[in-house]
Amino acid sequence: MSLNPKRRLTPGALRFLRASAVGLGLLGLAACGSQEQASANEPLRQIDIPADFTFSTTRAVTVTVSAGFTAIPTGAKLVIERGDGSVVYSGALLADRPLTLPLMVATADQRLVLRMNSEYREWQAELQVDGPQVSYVFTEEN
Amino acid sequence: MRTLLSTPLFVAALAIPAAGFAQDSDGDGASDGIDAMPCDAAVSGVSYYPSQGQHSQIVFEDQFPADGDLDFNDVVVGTNMVFTTNANGDVVSMRATFNLLAQGGIFHSGWGFHLPVSRASVASVTRTVGAGSAKALALEIDSEATVLLSEDARELFSAQDKTIYTQINSDPAIAVRTAQVMQVDIVFAAPVALNMGLAPFDFFIFRENHPELQVHLPAYPGTAAMDTSVFGTQDDTSSPGRWFTGSNGLPFALNLFGSSLYPQEGVSISSLYPNIVNFAQSGGTADADFMSSQVVSAVGFAGAPTPSFIGADTFAADVSCVPAPTCTDGYQNQGESGLDCGGPCASCVTVSASCPPASVALPVSCEELRQAGVATGTYCVDPDGPNGQAGLVVYCDQDTLGGGWTAVANVTTTGPTYQTFATKGGTDYLAPLSVSTVLRNAATEVRFECRATNGGVIDQVSTDAAWLGRPIQVGYGCANGYHYAASASLLSTLTPAPANTASIGTGAYGGGCCCRPNVAVGYMTAGFGQSSWFMYDPYYRRAYPTCAGTSASYMRIYYR
């Protein structure tokens, strides 16, 4: 098998290399330090990686939330959650202005959950985060 | 200048149970009940990275510009960031918590932190290690905000640990050591449009005593102190927009967002996370969940156990400015049912046998009076509320079937059988209100009493179907313009079965032109050994009260 680092590997070859790497890892490769060096069979060295790829696992999404009605004259509490339910924002949403928050989402994340609570009732909405800017307007109906 | 709280007693930012929605103690437009900081006029929300109570790992290879072994455990740091924001979403201050999880490299590495905001926008930076006191840090000479957090992050381990161990928390054969948490508080001179979506921003390491030898995530080119002549030497393949990359475009630092594992010593990251290969080859479009899918956890390391290494990630909500709720504070709080009344305060109900001026808040029903402990009697109520008709004096029955009954009318049962109250004779308690509206909006039960001339109750029935097994039906049997009192099928379903069903009949009652809601029809089976019938039409204020027996001359109608 060629070890040409620029050669695109087949899925079968990748599986073999990954399995080999796992096995070697379990056996304990050379310790790191000033002499450390990855195995020549390291799969990450055998593939073509796009020239502009930075290995980022997150992306920035600007979320704008507003309440398009007058049912929250004293404002409302807004909570924004990730898909797993963990909270990324908690605070006030005023009736007279939208709230714009640049938030970090994982590359794999597809949605955020918006929960709004006024003294009268609660709202909940699911927001698809499929672009760099997303917005949502709470209404009486939603 | 604003300051951050550093008390170790952290509470959930919005846990302010005593405050009401309307009270706005700091005057920032966000009432105390929704304000993350009810005593700070500049702050109304809190944002979290990666999320509240969670952390994310940044992992480094420290051999830059020479390739390493890709185990990414030379420096492993868990991070959590909290941002206070104003009502527009601008950042007022931030707190970053850094937890040294592993020091697997033999180099001693310092830490730095760079934010993509101007240097002048930062008012202060303080660093707190463990339970120590906060120490002010100076910003580096740079156009943007850069600060060196530690010359050698091994200081976070105990003196013994950092002396004995060359590498810490990368070899599973060696007991896990726990480092002190480093907390960094940054206060901005004015709310700043910091892109929180770029968190964890530019956290970087540098070689001890050599701040010019830095290692950053690939999105960042290094600070002003960076020795850029290093780029392009040895294995480095950096290019504008993708810095700190070795051979084949592999990074020297990764943000393992959402992961709790990093590779053990000498194990490539692709052995722990096999799908990172596809992730890299696809340019990030495939296997973006590589940190949670097909993970080979046997070759991973979690460092110190969670959650002890996660620093506190919430600010203490200062509620010192929020006055203790009282019955005279002008807010509906502390469980009050009205403004400074009800709950622990005096009753909100005005009890009066005559109707006071319209400006006085009145109970809407006898049920409200009952809840306030008011006994049976004649009182002023305002069934349609303060914006409708003036209050009315009504009879309240607080003794029968739990009480809370508001009398609608007291109608004679003699004479024509189906007429308006006025024609039939008696008292229309709710005139001139629309009885129909009152019942539709307020009533959940209707009750009828057959009364003797002397006022004693002879028989009664309510919509409480369980009461003596004598149900009434509200609005039942509306067809062909008539209100049917009962039908054979209905009668067959009643338990217990009513007596004298023959006298009840199944015919039409009312003789009206239109079927309307809230018309009550029903029967009584006790009392005289024969049926007593009623039909009550609140829209036209008329009734068909057939109290059986010679001594029953009035039917009193209630709702509650």
XYZ file of C-alpha atoms in Angstrom:
702
model
C 0.000 0.000 0.000
C 1.326 3.360 -0.943
C 1.956 5.864 1.808
C 1.825 8.770 -0.566
C 0.397 11.441 1.775
C -1.540 13.103 -1.043
C -3.273 9.975 -2.203
C -6.978 9.854 -1.296
C -7.625 6.612 0.514
C -10.507 4.291 -0.084
C -12.955 3.740 2.787
C -11.612 0.215 3.206
C -8.068 1.444 3.495
C -9.148 4.076 5.996
C -10.826 1.490 8.154
C -7.673 -0.619 8.069
C -5.508 2.326 9.017
C -7.812 3.346 11.842
C -7.871 -0.168 13.194
C -4.094 -0.306 12.983
C -3.756 2.984 14.766
C -6.085 1.872 17.545
C -4.102 -1.305 17.986
C -0.827 0.500 18.065
C -2.234 3.023 20.496
C -3.324 0.278 22.815
C 0.111 -1.243 22.676
C 1.577 2.065 23.692
C 3.478 4.086 21.169
C 6.618 5.995 21.904
C 6.195 8.593 24.586
C 6.022 12.178 23.567
C 8.520 14.856 24.380
C 11.148 16.413 22.242
C 11.523 13.160 20.308
C 7.805 12.623 19.734
C 6.656 11.807 16.243
C 3.452 10.302 14.983
C 3.434 6.906 13.416
C 4.178 6.803 9.734
C 0.889 5.000 9.352
C -1.066 7.811 10.981
C -4.281 8.055 8.929
C -4.414 11.829 9.296
C -1.161 12.015 7.391
C -2.445 9.835 4.574
C -5.385 11.906 3.439
C -5.967 15.071 1.468
C -7.124 17.849 3.765
C -8.655 20.910 2.072
C -6.157 23.759 2.068
C -8.425 26.162 3.962
C -9.664 23.718 6.570
C -8.903 24.778 10.155
C -10.410 21.825 12.045
C -12.951 24.125 13.627
C -15.603 22.180 15.526
C -17.804 25.194 16.152
C -19.363 28.037 14.213
C -20.773 31.433 15.087
C -24.484 32.076 14.660
C -26.088 35.448 15.308
C -29.513 34.903 16.835
C -32.062 37.724 16.878
C -35.174 37.256 18.998
C -38.077 39.646 19.397
C -41.664 39.613 20.536
C -43.939 40.983 17.847
C -46.873 41.803 20.053
C -47.790 43.653 23.192
C -48.432 40.724 25.493
C -45.167 41.283 27.329
C -45.468 44.941 28.404
C -42.957 44.380 31.187
C -40.659 42.183 29.138
C -40.125 38.451 29.355
C -37.501 36.005 30.480
C -35.789 34.353 27.548
C -33.817 31.135 27.818
C -31.913 29.720 24.846
C -30.877 26.086 24.984
C -28.859 23.771 22.837
C -30.518 20.677 21.469
C -29.301 18.740 24.502
C -31.125 21.122 26.846
C -28.066 22.922 28.172
C -28.512 26.668 28.584
C -26.522 29.151 26.496
C -28.467 32.307 27.389
C -30.769 33.328 30.192
C -32.043 36.832 30.700
C -34.388 39.555 29.697
C -36.129 40.129 26.393
C -37.607 43.600 26.409
C -40.827 44.386 24.642
C -39.518 47.422 22.825
C -36.451 46.000 21.110
C -35.046 42.812 19.611
C -32.246 40.971 21.345
C -29.288 40.076 19.137
C -26.848 37.502 20.464
C -23.858 36.071 18.622
C -23.694 32.520 19.904
C -21.368 29.609 19.356
C -22.891 26.372 18.151
C -21.194 23.099 17.436
C -20.649 22.325 13.782
C -22.937 19.351 14.227
C -25.693 21.352 15.951
C -28.802 21.947 13.885
C -31.147 23.671 16.277
C -31.596 25.835 19.319
C -34.612 25.896 21.607
C -36.105 29.231 22.643
C -38.204 29.474 25.787
C -39.933 32.721 26.670
C -41.794 33.297 29.894
C -43.850 36.375 30.659
C -46.043 36.922 33.654
C -48.967 35.729 31.554
C -47.839 32.595 29.782
C -44.949 30.617 28.349
C -43.797 30.139 24.797
C -41.411 27.609 23.301
C -39.950 27.495 19.823
C -37.354 25.490 17.977
C -34.954 27.455 15.825
C -33.056 25.859 12.956
C -29.509 27.209 12.927
C -28.654 26.487 9.318
C -27.002 29.800 8.536
C -24.791 32.456 10.100
C -27.793 34.611 10.998
C -31.146 33.370 12.213
C -34.059 35.177 13.779
C -37.311 34.421 15.480
C -40.337 36.526 16.347
C -42.658 35.359 19.080
C -46.307 36.065 18.337
C -49.539 35.553 20.213
C -50.086 32.368 18.289
C -46.716 30.689 18.375
C -16.377 51.380 36.611
C -18.280 48.231 37.172
C -16.913 45.286 39.049
C -17.657 41.635 39.091
C -18.605 39.676 42.114
C -16.094 37.146 43.234
C -17.966 35.467 46.039
C -17.671 31.700 45.816
C -21.341 31.355 46.633
C -22.775 31.226 43.155
C -26.435 30.993 42.448
C -28.466 30.493 39.328
C -28.613 33.798 37.601
C -32.394 34.011 37.523
C -33.202 32.436 40.854
C -34.862 35.449 42.378
C -38.063 34.032 43.738
C -39.263 36.963 45.756
C -39.228 39.504 42.980
C -42.269 40.216 40.872
C -42.410 40.841 37.168
C -43.344 44.462 37.502
C -40.688 45.520 39.980
C -37.553 46.900 38.332
C -35.118 47.701 41.116
C -32.226 48.828 38.930
C -34.400 50.756 36.490
C -32.950 49.156 33.366
C -36.318 48.306 31.869
C -36.054 44.622 32.734
C -38.197 43.785 35.736
C -36.567 41.903 38.590
C -38.263 38.634 37.694
C -36.605 38.480 34.272
C -33.413 40.446 34.925
C -30.290 38.302 35.359
C -28.806 41.094 37.450
C -31.678 42.976 39.107
C -29.301 45.354 40.873
C -27.127 46.153 37.880
C -28.656 48.580 35.441
C -26.088 47.659 32.798
C -26.805 43.926 32.746
C -29.974 42.032 31.947
C -28.756 38.680 30.621
C -26.071 36.018 30.936
C -24.638 33.983 28.077
C -22.571 30.827 28.442
C -19.834 28.993 26.558
C -20.125 26.150 25.810
C -23.262 26.172 27.971
C -24.181 26.609 31.614
C -22.318 24.119 33.784
C -20.422 22.617 30.855
C -16.846 22.900 29.684
C -14.991 22.368 26.449
C -11.429 21.229 25.887
C -8.656 22.983 24.005
C -5.779 20.600 23.317
C -2.263 21.398 22.125
C 0.797 19.867 20.553
C 3.714 21.895 21.903
C 6.475 21.076 19.408
C 5.578 23.822 16.920
C 6.984 24.316 14.317
C 7.972 20.622 14.368
C 5.299 17.972 13.983
C 4.332 16.126 17.127
C 2.853 12.725 17.777
C -0.723 13.974 17.406
C -1.748 12.860 20.885
C -2.804 16.432 21.642
C -2.193 16.118 25.351
C 0.898 18.267 25.724
C -1.436 20.866 27.198
C -5.130 20.154 27.762
C -7.307 22.933 29.142
C -10.984 22.790 30.015
C -12.720 26.127 29.505
C -15.986 27.688 30.457
C -16.966 31.281 29.786
C -19.774 33.432 31.085
C -20.750 36.764 29.558
C -22.962 39.400 31.110
C -24.944 41.229 28.458
C -27.172 44.252 28.259
C -30.615 44.394 26.686
C -29.074 44.785 23.221
C -26.851 41.720 23.585
C -23.618 43.671 23.978
C -21.129 42.248 26.447
C -20.576 44.131 29.690
C -18.119 41.733 31.295
C -16.952 38.150 31.026
C -15.523 35.459 33.213
C -13.344 32.722 31.747
C -12.498 29.656 33.769
C -9.493 27.600 32.742
C -8.792 24.164 34.134
C -5.455 22.544 33.406
C -6.447 18.949 32.769
C -3.169 17.607 31.473
C 0.425 18.604 30.960
C 1.628 15.753 28.789
C 4.449 17.601 27.090
C 7.856 17.960 28.634
C 8.007 21.674 27.894
C 6.831 24.078 30.500
C 4.155 26.152 28.808
C 2.772 29.539 29.634
C -0.785 30.611 28.883
C -2.137 33.631 27.078
C -5.545 34.889 26.071
C -6.450 37.213 23.250
C -9.872 38.684 22.552
C -10.883 40.150 19.183
C -11.694 43.573 20.653
C -9.603 46.686 20.870
C -7.156 46.964 23.738
C -8.793 50.220 24.788
C -12.176 48.548 25.229
C -10.955 46.591 28.244
C -11.167 48.318 31.601
C -9.600 45.627 33.743
C -8.416 42.027 33.828
C -8.016 40.076 37.028
C -6.814 36.537 37.611
C -7.779 34.334 40.522
C -6.112 30.978 41.130
C -7.906 28.515 43.319
C -9.080 30.121 46.528
C -6.515 32.883 46.241
C -7.216 36.547 45.916
C -7.774 38.314 42.626
C -4.701 39.771 40.985
C -4.794 42.491 38.371
C -3.126 41.654 35.064
C -1.741 44.156 32.601
C -2.623 44.029 28.940
C 0.157 43.288 26.490
C 1.278 45.848 23.948
C -1.043 44.874 21.145
C -3.803 46.501 19.116
C -6.283 44.000 20.473
C -6.807 42.822 24.038
C -4.096 40.310 24.904
C -3.031 39.187 28.333
C -0.511 36.653 29.568
C -2.184 34.527 32.206
C 0.754 32.477 33.430
C 4.437 32.142 32.626
C 4.285 28.450 33.485
C 0.883 26.836 33.910
C 2.431 24.019 35.925
C 2.107 26.461 38.802
C -1.500 25.314 38.961
C -0.411 21.920 40.231
C 0.850 21.494 43.752
C 4.537 22.110 44.414
C 5.013 18.397 45.015
C 3.225 17.279 41.874
C 5.014 19.623 39.536
C 8.345 18.594 41.058
C 7.804 14.854 40.913
C 6.036 14.497 37.604
C 7.373 15.531 34.252
C 4.122 14.688 32.531
C 0.825 14.953 34.356
C -2.510 13.326 33.553
C -1.520 11.741 30.273
C -0.374 8.320 31.479
C -3.225 6.226 32.923
C -0.715 4.281 35.010
C -0.073 7.367 37.112
C -2.656 8.680 39.531
C -4.613 11.671 38.384
C -3.480 14.975 39.784
C -5.869 17.901 40.156
C -4.780 21.423 39.332
C -6.141 24.620 40.777
C -8.717 26.418 38.713
C -7.769 29.706 37.099
C -10.516 32.281 36.818
C -10.087 35.362 34.655
C -12.498 38.287 34.936
C -12.569 40.907 32.243
C -14.581 44.114 32.573
C -15.108 46.245 29.508
C -14.968 50.016 29.631
C -18.331 50.127 27.855
C -20.616 47.401 26.508
C -18.815 45.893 23.543
C -20.080 43.984 20.524
C -17.934 40.958 21.284
C -18.750 38.065 18.987
C -19.466 35.391 21.584
C -19.852 32.960 18.732
C -16.056 32.919 18.457
C -15.602 31.529 21.977
C -13.273 30.178 23.300
C -11.522 32.861 21.242
C -7.738 32.870 21.105
C -6.495 30.958 24.120
C -2.875 30.058 23.392
C 0.243 28.564 24.930
C 3.820 29.756 24.693
C 7.164 28.302 25.631
C 8.154 29.210 29.186
C 10.014 32.531 29.253
C 9.585 32.790 25.485
C 6.294 34.555 24.768
C 7.403 34.894 21.158
C 7.147 31.103 20.705
C 3.399 30.657 20.705
C 0.923 27.992 19.636
C -2.616 28.993 18.689
C -5.710 27.503 17.170
C -5.361 27.651 13.361
C -7.745 30.600 13.010
C -5.345 32.943 14.813
C -1.949 34.194 13.570
C -0.406 34.895 16.962
C -0.189 38.077 18.966
C 2.034 41.085 18.428
C 4.718 39.351 20.457
C 4.765 36.326 18.151
C 8.019 35.622 16.318
C 6.530 35.299 12.854
C 9.852 34.222 11.396
C 9.093 30.794 12.770
C 6.294 30.366 10.264
C 7.371 28.218 7.351
C 10.243 26.605 9.202
C 10.621 22.913 9.965
C 7.191 21.260 9.439
C 5.068 24.375 9.569
C 2.815 24.924 6.557
C 0.916 27.963 7.841
C -0.779 30.245 5.386
C -2.994 33.317 5.870
C -6.231 32.174 7.442
C -4.825 28.832 8.506
C -2.002 29.330 10.916
C -0.101 26.927 13.118
C -0.446 23.921 10.872
C 2.175 21.245 10.414
C 2.711 18.802 7.621
C -0.362 17.754 5.685
C -2.282 20.687 7.154
C -2.617 19.187 10.600
C -3.132 21.684 13.421
C -1.111 22.179 16.568
C -4.216 23.038 18.572
C -7.810 21.794 18.524
C -11.009 22.843 20.225
C -12.631 19.531 21.130
C -16.042 21.061 21.631
C -18.323 18.913 23.732
C -15.712 16.257 24.388
C -14.572 15.036 27.783
C -11.743 12.806 26.524
C -8.305 13.471 25.116
C -5.778 10.837 23.945
C -3.543 8.973 26.338
C 0.185 9.452 26.025
C 1.482 8.504 22.565
C -1.966 7.678 21.177
C -2.938 9.584 18.079
C -6.142 11.554 18.223
C -7.389 9.508 15.272
C -7.149 6.410 17.468
C -9.426 7.974 20.059
C -11.696 9.639 17.518
C -11.468 7.557 14.301
C -14.039 9.674 12.510
C -11.811 12.727 12.708
C -10.185 11.364 9.568
C -13.365 11.728 7.536
C -14.025 15.025 9.253
C -10.667 16.340 8.077
C -10.845 14.868 4.604
C -14.287 16.357 4.039
C -13.242 19.791 5.221
C -15.614 19.519 8.163
C -18.744 18.607 6.249
C -18.748 14.938 7.264
C -18.608 13.387 10.729
C -18.855 16.697 12.540
C -19.897 14.615 15.516
C -16.615 12.692 15.489
C -16.166 13.395 19.202
C -19.309 11.463 20.099
C -19.496 8.809 17.412
C -17.468 5.569 17.437
C -15.191 6.917 20.149
C -12.533 4.428 21.301
C -12.702 5.501 24.922
C -10.202 2.826 26.011
C -7.399 5.008 24.649
C -8.856 8.227 26.019
C -8.134 10.079 29.193
C -10.515 12.269 31.132
C -8.069 13.898 33.497
C -9.433 14.938 36.857
C -12.951 13.738 37.550
C -15.832 16.005 36.674
C -17.281 18.212 37.897
C -14.534 19.139 40.343
C -12.396 20.593 37.615
C -15.186 22.698 36.221
C -14.988 26.160 37.617
C -18.025 28.024 38.787
C -19.732 29.329 35.673
C -22.373 31.670 36.958
C -22.174 35.065 38.452
C -23.660 35.683 41.830
C -26.851 37.577 41.236
C -26.673 40.618 43.465
C -30.135 41.159 44.895
C -29.041 43.512 47.651
C -30.906 46.404 46.068
C -34.186 44.525 45.904
C -36.182 45.501 48.971
C -37.794 42.786 51.015
C -41.389 42.486 49.877
C -43.963 44.056 52.137
C -47.686 44.682 52.094
C -47.065 48.324 51.319
C -44.356 48.196 48.650
C -46.672 48.908 45.742
C -45.937 45.590 43.977
C -47.887 42.385 43.711
C -45.356 39.982 45.146
C -44.833 37.437 47.942
C -47.896 35.488 46.846
C -50.316 38.396 47.053
C -53.526 37.927 45.099
C -53.742 41.658 44.451
C -51.600 44.718 44.811
C -50.402 44.587 48.428
C -53.360 42.480 49.485
C -54.191 38.826 49.705
C -51.735 36.092 50.579
C -49.767 37.190 53.645
C -51.393 40.646 53.538
C -54.891 41.762 54.374
C -57.711 40.420 52.249
C -58.225 42.114 48.912
C -61.962 41.727 49.273
C -64.115 44.681 50.185
C -66.934 43.401 52.371
C -69.934 45.692 52.365
C -73.675 45.213 52.631
C -74.144 48.219 50.377
C -72.216 49.173 47.284
C -69.465 51.725 47.886
C -68.205 54.213 45.280
C -67.026 52.743 42.017
C -63.377 53.420 42.803
C -63.374 50.755 45.498
C -62.308 47.274 44.369
C -65.165 44.855 44.885
C -65.356 41.066 44.972
C -66.666 39.645 41.740
C -68.662 36.892 43.391
C -69.768 35.317 46.606
C -67.115 32.691 46.015
C -64.436 35.354 46.401
C -66.109 36.453 49.613
C -66.220 32.856 50.799
C -62.478 32.492 50.190
C -62.017 35.604 52.326
C -63.986 33.949 55.119
C -67.167 35.986 54.729
C -70.325 34.278 56.034
C -73.758 33.949 54.425
C -75.475 37.267 53.965
C -76.192 40.112 51.577
C -73.157 41.841 50.097
C -72.064 44.063 47.276
C -70.339 42.223 44.429
C -69.263 43.289 40.953
C -69.772 40.251 38.706
C -68.589 41.869 35.469
C -65.557 43.527 37.029
C -64.552 47.149 37.503
C -64.896 48.059 33.834
C -68.511 46.988 33.524
C -71.655 47.816 35.409
C -71.534 49.108 38.943
C -71.629 46.712 41.854
C -74.810 44.955 42.933
C -76.122 43.798 46.269
C -76.728 40.066 46.144
C -77.493 37.255 48.507
C -74.550 34.954 49.210
C -75.095 31.416 50.419
C -71.911 30.256 52.105
C -73.465 27.288 53.867
C -74.876 24.983 51.216
C -72.703 22.523 49.341
C -69.500 24.263 50.313
C -70.824 27.790 49.909
C -69.732 30.435 47.452
C -73.142 30.624 45.806
C -74.182 33.948 44.296
C -77.940 34.335 43.978
C -79.114 35.218 40.481
C -82.818 35.473 41.131
C -85.596 34.463 43.456
C -88.550 33.573 41.239
C -92.103 32.732 42.141
C -93.249 29.369 40.977
C -96.872 30.322 40.743
C -98.656 31.794 37.789
C -97.475 31.460 34.203
C -94.829 28.854 33.924
C -92.263 30.407 31.651
C -91.855 34.132 31.925
C -89.348 36.773 32.675
C -88.458 37.321 36.254
C -90.264 40.623 36.352
C -93.466 39.144 35.001
C -93.293 36.104 37.123
C -92.552 38.011 40.226
C -89.608 37.887 42.550
C -86.191 39.396 42.779
C -83.678 39.663 39.928
C -80.478 40.080 41.892
C -78.237 40.693 38.939
C -80.345 43.264 37.067
C -79.338 45.221 35.092
C -76.393 42.964 34.264
C -76.497 40.500 31.454
C -77.025 37.388 33.483
C -76.125 35.356 30.469
C -72.715 36.972 30.238
C -72.076 36.586 33.932
C -72.903 32.941 33.878
C -71.016 32.235 30.711
C -67.873 33.906 32.000
C -67.997 33.122 35.659
C -70.260 30.260 36.509
C -69.101 26.720 36.674
C -72.128 25.489 38.594
C -75.792 26.455 38.785
C -78.041 25.562 41.675
C -81.767 25.808 42.204
C -83.708 25.799 45.400
C -87.396 25.204 45.775
C -88.403 27.358 48.689
C -91.454 27.581 50.849
C -93.314 30.809 51.285
C -91.632 31.278 54.599
C -88.233 30.982 52.962
C -87.277 27.525 54.092
C -85.555 25.324 51.572
C -87.696 22.412 50.524
C -85.512 20.885 47.869
C -82.486 21.841 45.905
C -80.282 20.601 43.135
C -77.022 21.719 41.673
C -74.785 20.925 38.764
C -72.681 19.041 41.211
C -73.772 15.729 39.821
C -72.596 13.877 42.868
C -74.855 15.751 45.200
C -77.604 13.373 46.199
C -77.371 11.830 42.787
C -79.575 14.481 41.302
C -77.814 15.990 38.312
C -78.881 18.842 36.171
C -77.780 19.420 32.644
C -76.660 22.801 31.461
C -77.466 23.511 27.872
C -78.541 19.973 27.259
C -80.945 18.881 24.571
C -80.996 21.890 22.302
C -82.781 21.022 19.072
C -85.419 22.429 16.766
C -85.484 25.663 18.629
C -86.393 24.052 21.922
C -84.492 23.146 25.011
C -85.173 19.587 25.897
C -85.151 18.858 29.542
C -84.156 15.300 29.180
C -84.303 12.445 26.810
C -84.917 8.785 27.256
C -81.308 8.080 26.443
C -80.099 10.612 29.000
C -82.343 9.275 31.679
C -81.080 5.799 31.074
C -77.532 6.906 31.783
C -78.158 8.582 35.135
C -76.900 6.932 38.281
C -78.807 6.505 40.441
C -81.742 6.338 38.075
C -84.187 9.178 38.825
C -87.623 8.395 40.101
C -90.813 9.500 38.418
C -89.260 9.691 35.018
C -92.707 9.500 33.535
C -93.506 12.900 34.934
C -90.233 14.272 33.693
C -91.060 13.444 30.145
C -88.834 13.943 27.196
C -90.626 16.743 25.478
C -89.619 20.217 24.554
C -89.566 23.014 27.078
C -89.274 26.686 26.778
C -91.310 27.389 23.716
C -88.508 29.598 22.530
C -87.376 30.423 19.105
C -83.707 29.938 19.652
C -81.415 27.597 21.348
C -78.780 29.316 23.368
C -75.905 28.217 25.516
C -76.013 28.244 29.281
C -79.669 27.333 29.432
C -80.048 25.032 32.368
C -82.596 22.282 32.481
C -82.981 19.552 35.037
C -85.084 17.923 37.636
C -85.381 17.072 41.269
C -86.673 13.806 42.489
C -86.695 14.170 46.213
C -88.655 16.404 48.494
C -92.299 15.714 47.766
C -92.170 12.343 46.201
C -92.767 13.879 42.845
C -90.688 15.739 40.371
C -89.738 19.341 40.571
C -88.663 20.830 37.298
C -86.773 23.812 36.295
C -85.573 25.410 33.195
C -83.569 28.578 33.359
C -82.715 30.846 30.456
C -80.300 33.548 31.583
C -80.273 35.283 28.215
C -83.906 36.314 28.419
C -83.970 36.204 32.202
C -86.799 33.797 32.329
C -87.387 30.564 34.092
C -89.620 27.566 34.187
C -89.495 26.794 37.873
C -91.837 23.951 38.647
C -91.257 23.393 42.299
C -93.665 20.643 43.072
C -95.842 20.657 46.159
C -98.235 23.163 47.489
C -95.844 24.717 49.957
C -93.150 25.560 47.431
C -93.760 28.962 45.985
C -90.301 30.275 45.090
C -87.314 29.012 43.235
C -84.001 30.635 44.049
C -81.300 30.370 41.413
C -77.567 30.573 42.205
C -74.290 30.236 40.422
C -70.748 29.813 41.589
